Amino acid sequence: QASVRNRLLDMHEQAAAFYHKIFMDSPAGANAKKYAVGRGMNKEAVEQWQVGFATDSWDDLTNYLRSKGFKDQEIVLGGLGVKQQNGSRIYNRFRGRLMFPIKEINGNIIGFSGRLLPEYEQRDKTQGKYVNSPQTPIYDKSRVIFGIGQAKQFIRTEDKVIIVEGQMDVITSHQFGYKNTVA
């Protein structure tokens, strides 16, 4: 199953690059960038943590991943797409969200956490503020701590760890020198 794992890891790397490019270069990412800056993130942190943006599109990511050679069943298996109830199509799991790649301790991207932008919260009160990747062959929710890959050497050096609530807290803590912080 190493080949399935490697395909899913590659797909997540592609998805992270896709989301990050939208955040950095697209007019669609402008409000996400404004929100991130308003929450205290600087450009270096955005680059280091590969913060991205998932547009409100139902299929831009799935179409992009297909263009990179990924099959629908891989997109669903990896948790990036959701199969419609009638099973005829798949759609993007994440829409209208600031995207945070979740990495394992060795630095591989294995999932995502998406924070709904406030403008989308106002429009649709039924959506959860955060959506995370589901359990997949590469992402075991009970075994992953956000930021552990980036913090591990600093945790060893400091011989302590700071645990905070969420991704934005980790990123801004690292910005201000508290690099032994995880969520």
PDB file of C-alpha atoms in Angstrom:
ATOM      1  CA  GLN A   1       0.000   0.000   0.000  1.00  0.00           C
ATOM      2  CA  ALA A   2       3.055   2.261  -0.187  1.00  0.00           C
ATOM      3  CA  SER A   3       2.024   3.312  -3.698  1.00  0.00           C
ATOM      4  CA  VAL A   4      -1.455   4.397  -2.463  1.00  0.00           C
ATOM      5  CA  ARG A   5       0.187   6.337   0.383  1.00  0.00           C
ATOM      6  CA  ASN A   6       2.623   8.017  -1.996  1.00  0.00           C
ATOM      7  CA  ARG A   7      -0.173   8.969  -4.412  1.00  0.00           C
ATOM      8  CA  LEU A   8      -2.227  10.492  -1.583  1.00  0.00           C
ATOM      9  CA  LEU A   9       0.795  12.390  -0.230  1.00  0.00           C
ATOM     10  CA  ASP A  10       1.540  13.735  -3.719  1.00  0.00           C
ATOM     11  CA  MET A  11      -2.106  14.726  -4.163  1.00  0.00           C
ATOM     12  CA  HIS A  12      -2.051  16.655  -0.873  1.00  0.00           C
ATOM     13  CA  GLU A  13       1.145  18.464  -1.905  1.00  0.00           C
ATOM     14  CA  GLN A  14      -0.567  19.433  -5.170  1.00  0.00           C
ATOM     15  CA  ALA A  15      -3.691  20.603  -3.316  1.00  0.00           C
ATOM     16  CA  ALA A  16      -1.621  22.697  -0.875  1.00  0.00           C
ATOM     17  CA  ALA A  17       0.214  24.364  -3.769  1.00  0.00           C
ATOM     18  CA  PHE A  18      -3.133  25.017  -5.503  1.00  0.00           C
ATOM     19  CA  TYR A  19      -4.686  26.618  -2.403  1.00  0.00           C
ATOM     20  CA  HIS A  20      -1.531  28.626  -1.655  1.00  0.00           C
ATOM     21  CA  LYS A  21      -1.348  30.018  -5.196  1.00  0.00           C
ATOM     22  CA  ILE A  22      -4.975  31.168  -4.997  1.00  0.00           C
ATOM     23  CA  PHE A  23      -4.255  32.836  -1.646  1.00  0.00           C
ATOM     24  CA  MET A  24      -1.119  34.588  -2.895  1.00  0.00           C
ATOM     25  CA  ASP A  25      -1.884  35.461  -6.514  1.00  0.00           C
ATOM     26  CA  SER A  26      -5.608  35.385  -7.184  1.00  0.00           C
ATOM     27  CA  PRO A  27      -8.191  38.139  -6.761  1.00  0.00           C
ATOM     28  CA  ALA A  28     -10.336  35.419  -5.138  1.00  0.00           C
ATOM     29  CA  GLY A  29      -7.760  35.163  -2.350  1.00  0.00           C
ATOM     30  CA  ALA A  30      -7.702  38.885  -1.522  1.00  0.00           C
ATOM     31  CA  ASN A  31     -10.277  38.698   1.289  1.00  0.00           C
ATOM     32  CA  ALA A  32      -8.581  35.637   2.751  1.00  0.00           C
ATOM     33  CA  LYS A  33      -5.264  37.492   2.722  1.00  0.00           C
ATOM     34  CA  LYS A  34      -6.897  40.528   4.370  1.00  0.00           C
ATOM     35  CA  TYR A  35      -8.388  38.273   7.065  1.00  0.00           C
ATOM     36  CA  ALA A  36      -5.051  36.532   7.727  1.00  0.00           C
ATOM     37  CA  VAL A  37      -3.187  39.837   7.992  1.00  0.00           C
ATOM     38  CA  GLY A  38      -5.930  41.166  10.287  1.00  0.00           C
ATOM     39  CA  ARG A  39      -5.365  38.146  12.521  1.00  0.00           C
ATOM     40  CA  GLY A  40      -1.652  38.982  12.733  1.00  0.00           C
ATOM     41  CA  MET A  41      -0.039  36.731  10.144  1.00  0.00           C
ATOM     42  CA  ASN A  42       2.858  38.175   8.189  1.00  0.00           C
ATOM     43  CA  LYS A  43       4.044  37.202   4.705  1.00  0.00           C
ATOM     44  CA  GLU A  44       6.878  35.020   5.988  1.00  0.00           C
ATOM     45  CA  ALA A  45       4.484  33.017   8.154  1.00  0.00           C
ATOM     46  CA  VAL A  46       2.051  32.595   5.272  1.00  0.00           C
ATOM     47  CA  GLU A  47       4.886  31.236   3.113  1.00  0.00           C
ATOM     48  CA  GLN A  48       6.385  29.037   5.833  1.00  0.00           C
ATOM     49  CA  TRP A  49       3.054  27.460   6.781  1.00  0.00           C
ATOM     50  CA  GLN A  50       1.820  27.412   3.144  1.00  0.00           C
ATOM     51  CA  VAL A  51      -1.466  29.057   4.088  1.00  0.00           C
ATOM     52  CA  GLY A  52      -3.982  28.880   1.246  1.00  0.00           C
ATOM     53  CA  PHE A  53      -7.512  29.661   0.223  1.00  0.00           C
ATOM     54  CA  ALA A  54     -10.265  27.372  -1.059  1.00  0.00           C
ATOM     55  CA  THR A  55     -12.634  29.344  -3.258  1.00  0.00           C
ATOM     56  CA  ASP A  56     -16.393  28.903  -3.065  1.00  0.00           C
ATOM     57  CA  SER A  57     -16.221  26.679  -6.163  1.00  0.00           C
ATOM     58  CA  TRP A  58     -17.724  23.207  -6.105  1.00  0.00           C
ATOM     59  CA  ASP A  59     -15.111  21.718  -8.423  1.00  0.00           C
ATOM     60  CA  ASP A  60     -12.018  23.861  -9.063  1.00  0.00           C
ATOM     61  CA  LEU A  61      -9.744  21.679  -6.913  1.00  0.00           C
ATOM     62  CA  THR A  62     -11.195  18.389  -8.148  1.00  0.00           C
ATOM     63  CA  ASN A  63     -10.759  19.535 -11.770  1.00  0.00           C
ATOM     64  CA  TYR A  64      -7.186  20.639 -11.028  1.00  0.00           C
ATOM     65  CA  LEU A  65      -6.329  17.311  -9.399  1.00  0.00           C
ATOM     66  CA  ARG A  66      -7.858  15.416 -12.330  1.00  0.00           C
ATOM     67  CA  SER A  67      -5.661  17.479 -14.672  1.00  0.00           C
ATOM     68  CA  LYS A  68      -2.665  16.270 -12.633  1.00  0.00           C
ATOM     69  CA  GLY A  69      -3.664  12.639 -13.213  1.00  0.00           C
ATOM     70  CA  PHE A  70      -5.550  11.854 -10.017  1.00  0.00           C
ATOM     71  CA  LYS A  71      -8.677   9.709 -10.226  1.00  0.00           C
ATOM     72  CA  ASP A  72     -11.972  10.590  -8.547  1.00  0.00           C
ATOM     73  CA  GLN A  73     -11.658   7.633  -6.166  1.00  0.00           C
ATOM     74  CA  GLU A  74      -8.248   8.942  -5.011  1.00  0.00           C
ATOM     75  CA  ILE A  75      -9.652  12.443  -4.469  1.00  0.00           C
ATOM     76  CA  VAL A  76     -12.441  10.999  -2.305  1.00  0.00           C
ATOM     77  CA  LEU A  77     -10.132   8.506  -0.527  1.00  0.00           C
ATOM     78  CA  GLY A  78      -7.772  11.373   0.338  1.00  0.00           C
ATOM     79  CA  GLY A  79     -10.629  13.417   1.815  1.00  0.00           C
ATOM     80  CA  LEU A  80     -10.332  16.316  -0.630  1.00  0.00           C
ATOM     81  CA  GLY A  81     -13.541  15.506  -2.467  1.00  0.00           C
ATOM     82  CA  VAL A  82     -16.960  14.283  -1.375  1.00  0.00           C
ATOM     83  CA  LYS A  83     -19.147  11.992  -3.447  1.00  0.00           C
ATOM     84  CA  GLN A  84     -22.648  13.329  -4.144  1.00  0.00           C
ATOM     85  CA  GLN A  85     -25.407  11.326  -2.477  1.00  0.00           C
ATOM     86  CA  ASN A  86     -26.531   9.918  -5.813  1.00  0.00           C
ATOM     87  CA  GLY A  87     -22.899   9.036  -6.538  1.00  0.00           C
ATOM     88  CA  SER A  88     -22.780  10.728  -9.935  1.00  0.00           C
ATOM     89  CA  ARG A  89     -20.227  13.468  -9.121  1.00  0.00           C
ATOM     90  CA  ILE A  90     -17.719  14.549  -6.560  1.00  0.00           C
ATOM     91  CA  TYR A  91     -17.327  18.052  -5.203  1.00  0.00           C
ATOM     92  CA  ASN A  92     -14.724  19.955  -3.179  1.00  0.00           C
ATOM     93  CA  ARG A  93     -14.847  19.292   0.574  1.00  0.00           C
ATOM     94  CA  PHE A  94     -13.456  22.759   1.337  1.00  0.00           C
ATOM     95  CA  ARG A  95     -15.122  25.922   0.016  1.00  0.00           C
ATOM     96  CA  GLY A  96     -14.750  29.560   1.094  1.00  0.00           C
ATOM     97  CA  ARG A  97     -12.057  28.727   3.625  1.00  0.00           C
ATOM     98  CA  LEU A  98      -8.627  29.826   4.736  1.00  0.00           C
ATOM     99  CA  MET A  99      -6.617  26.624   4.363  1.00  0.00           C
ATOM    100  CA  PHE A 100      -3.980  25.247   6.706  1.00  0.00           C
ATOM    101  CA  PRO A 101      -2.031  22.191   5.553  1.00  0.00           C
ATOM    102  CA  ILE A 102      -1.680  19.612   8.307  1.00  0.00           C
ATOM    103  CA  LYS A 103       1.708  17.922   8.318  1.00  0.00           C
ATOM    104  CA  GLU A 104       2.939  14.793   9.987  1.00  0.00           C
ATOM    105  CA  ILE A 105       6.079  14.964  12.111  1.00  0.00           C
ATOM    106  CA  ASN A 106       8.258  14.273   9.052  1.00  0.00           C
ATOM    107  CA  GLY A 107       6.787  17.215   7.134  1.00  0.00           C
ATOM    108  CA  ASN A 108       4.468  15.437   4.687  1.00  0.00           C
ATOM    109  CA  ILE A 109       1.114  17.127   4.145  1.00  0.00           C
ATOM    110  CA  ILE A 110      -1.526  14.606   5.193  1.00  0.00           C
ATOM    111  CA  GLY A 111      -4.667  16.729   5.552  1.00  0.00           C
ATOM    112  CA  PHE A 112      -6.139  20.201   5.883  1.00  0.00           C
ATOM    113  CA  SER A 113      -8.010  22.374   8.291  1.00  0.00           C
ATOM    114  CA  GLY A 114     -10.176  25.047   6.717  1.00  0.00           C
ATOM    115  CA  ARG A 115     -11.453  28.127   8.539  1.00  0.00           C
ATOM    116  CA  LEU A 116     -14.600  29.620   7.025  1.00  0.00           C
ATOM    117  CA  LEU A 117     -14.064  33.288   6.222  1.00  0.00           C
ATOM    118  CA  PRO A 118     -16.377  35.637   8.144  1.00  0.00           C
ATOM    119  CA  GLU A 119     -18.099  36.801   4.938  1.00  0.00           C
ATOM    120  CA  TYR A 120     -19.223  33.208   4.283  1.00  0.00           C
ATOM    121  CA  GLU A 121     -20.260  32.765   7.921  1.00  0.00           C
ATOM    122  CA  GLN A 122     -22.641  35.713   7.552  1.00  0.00           C
ATOM    123  CA  ARG A 123     -24.136  34.258   4.376  1.00  0.00           C
ATOM    124  CA  ASP A 124     -24.683  30.725   5.635  1.00  0.00           C
ATOM    125  CA  LYS A 125     -25.081  30.115   9.361  1.00  0.00           C
ATOM    126  CA  THR A 126     -25.375  26.333   8.875  1.00  0.00           C
ATOM    127  CA  GLN A 127     -21.700  25.763   8.026  1.00  0.00           C
ATOM    128  CA  GLY A 128     -19.207  24.978  10.750  1.00  0.00           C
ATOM    129  CA  LYS A 129     -16.473  27.548  11.318  1.00  0.00           C
ATOM    130  CA  TYR A 130     -13.803  24.855  10.870  1.00  0.00           C
ATOM    131  CA  VAL A 131     -13.801  21.815   8.609  1.00  0.00           C
ATOM    132  CA  ASN A 132     -10.976  19.316   8.859  1.00  0.00           C
ATOM    133  CA  SER A 133      -9.952  16.476   6.630  1.00  0.00           C
ATOM    134  CA  PRO A 134     -11.732  13.244   7.488  1.00  0.00           C
ATOM    135  CA  GLN A 135      -9.930  10.122   8.629  1.00  0.00           C
ATOM    136  CA  THR A 136      -7.996   8.777   5.600  1.00  0.00           C
ATOM    137  CA  PRO A 137      -5.259   6.216   4.939  1.00  0.00           C
ATOM    138  CA  ILE A 138      -2.674   8.986   5.518  1.00  0.00           C
ATOM    139  CA  TYR A 139      -4.444  11.113   8.143  1.00  0.00           C
ATOM    140  CA  ASP A 140      -5.271   9.672  11.554  1.00  0.00           C
ATOM    141  CA  LYS A 141      -6.944  12.488  13.477  1.00  0.00           C
ATOM    142  CA  SER A 142      -6.097  10.998  16.867  1.00  0.00           C
ATOM    143  CA  ARG A 143      -2.368  10.855  16.060  1.00  0.00           C
ATOM    144  CA  VAL A 144      -1.702  14.311  14.614  1.00  0.00           C
ATOM    145  CA  ILE A 145      -0.850  17.534  16.422  1.00  0.00           C
ATOM    146  CA  PHE A 146      -0.874  20.694  14.301  1.00  0.00           C
ATOM    147  CA  GLY A 147       2.597  22.219  14.060  1.00  0.00           C
ATOM    148  CA  ILE A 148       4.536  19.283  15.522  1.00  0.00           C
ATOM    149  CA  GLY A 149       6.816  18.998  12.489  1.00  0.00           C
ATOM    150  CA  GLN A 150       7.734  22.669  12.675  1.00  0.00           C
ATOM    151  CA  ALA A 151       8.029  22.675  16.486  1.00  0.00           C
ATOM    152  CA  LYS A 152       9.796  19.364  17.232  1.00  0.00           C
ATOM    153  CA  GLN A 153      13.375  20.665  17.325  1.00  0.00           C
ATOM    154  CA  PHE A 154      12.338  23.674  19.451  1.00  0.00           C
ATOM    155  CA  ILE A 155      10.421  21.434  21.858  1.00  0.00           C
ATOM    156  CA  ARG A 156      13.612  19.386  22.316  1.00  0.00           C
ATOM    157  CA  THR A 157      15.745  22.504  22.767  1.00  0.00           C
ATOM    158  CA  GLU A 158      13.356  24.157  25.242  1.00  0.00           C
ATOM    159  CA  ASP A 159      12.408  20.840  26.868  1.00  0.00           C
ATOM    160  CA  LYS A 160       8.807  22.026  26.943  1.00  0.00           C
ATOM    161  CA  VAL A 161       5.856  22.494  24.653  1.00  0.00           C
ATOM    162  CA  ILE A 162       3.206  25.198  24.503  1.00  0.00           C
ATOM    163  CA  ILE A 163      -0.238  23.960  23.489  1.00  0.00           C
ATOM    164  CA  VAL A 164      -2.740  26.447  22.076  1.00  0.00           C
ATOM    165  CA  GLU A 165      -6.241  26.118  20.648  1.00  0.00           C
ATOM    166  CA  GLY A 166      -5.914  26.581  16.914  1.00  0.00           C
ATOM    167  CA  GLN A 167      -3.821  26.945  13.794  1.00  0.00           C
ATOM    168  CA  MET A 168      -3.779  30.757  13.776  1.00  0.00           C
ATOM    169  CA  ASP A 169      -2.549  30.704  17.388  1.00  0.00           C
ATOM    170  CA  VAL A 170       0.303  28.346  16.456  1.00  0.00           C
ATOM    171  CA  ILE A 171       1.356  30.372  13.436  1.00  0.00           C
ATOM    172  CA  THR A 172       1.369  33.722  15.232  1.00  0.00           C
ATOM    173  CA  SER A 173       3.145  32.182  18.248  1.00  0.00           C
ATOM    174  CA  HIS A 174       5.907  30.952  15.943  1.00  0.00           C
ATOM    175  CA  GLN A 175       6.098  34.429  14.380  1.00  0.00           C
ATOM    176  CA  PHE A 176       6.795  35.927  17.785  1.00  0.00           C
ATOM    177  CA  GLY A 177       9.501  33.428  18.677  1.00  0.00           C
ATOM    178  CA  TYR A 178       7.496  30.784  20.545  1.00  0.00           C
ATOM    179  CA  LYS A 179       8.518  28.063  18.120  1.00  0.00           C
ATOM    180  CA  ASN A 180       7.784  25.221  20.559  1.00  0.00           C
ATOM    181  CA  THR A 181       4.032  25.797  20.115  1.00  0.00           C
ATOM    182  CA  VAL A 182       1.522  23.271  18.743  1.00  0.00           C
ATOM    183  CA  ALA A 183      -2.274  22.977  18.626  1.00  0.00           C
TER     184      ALA A 183
END
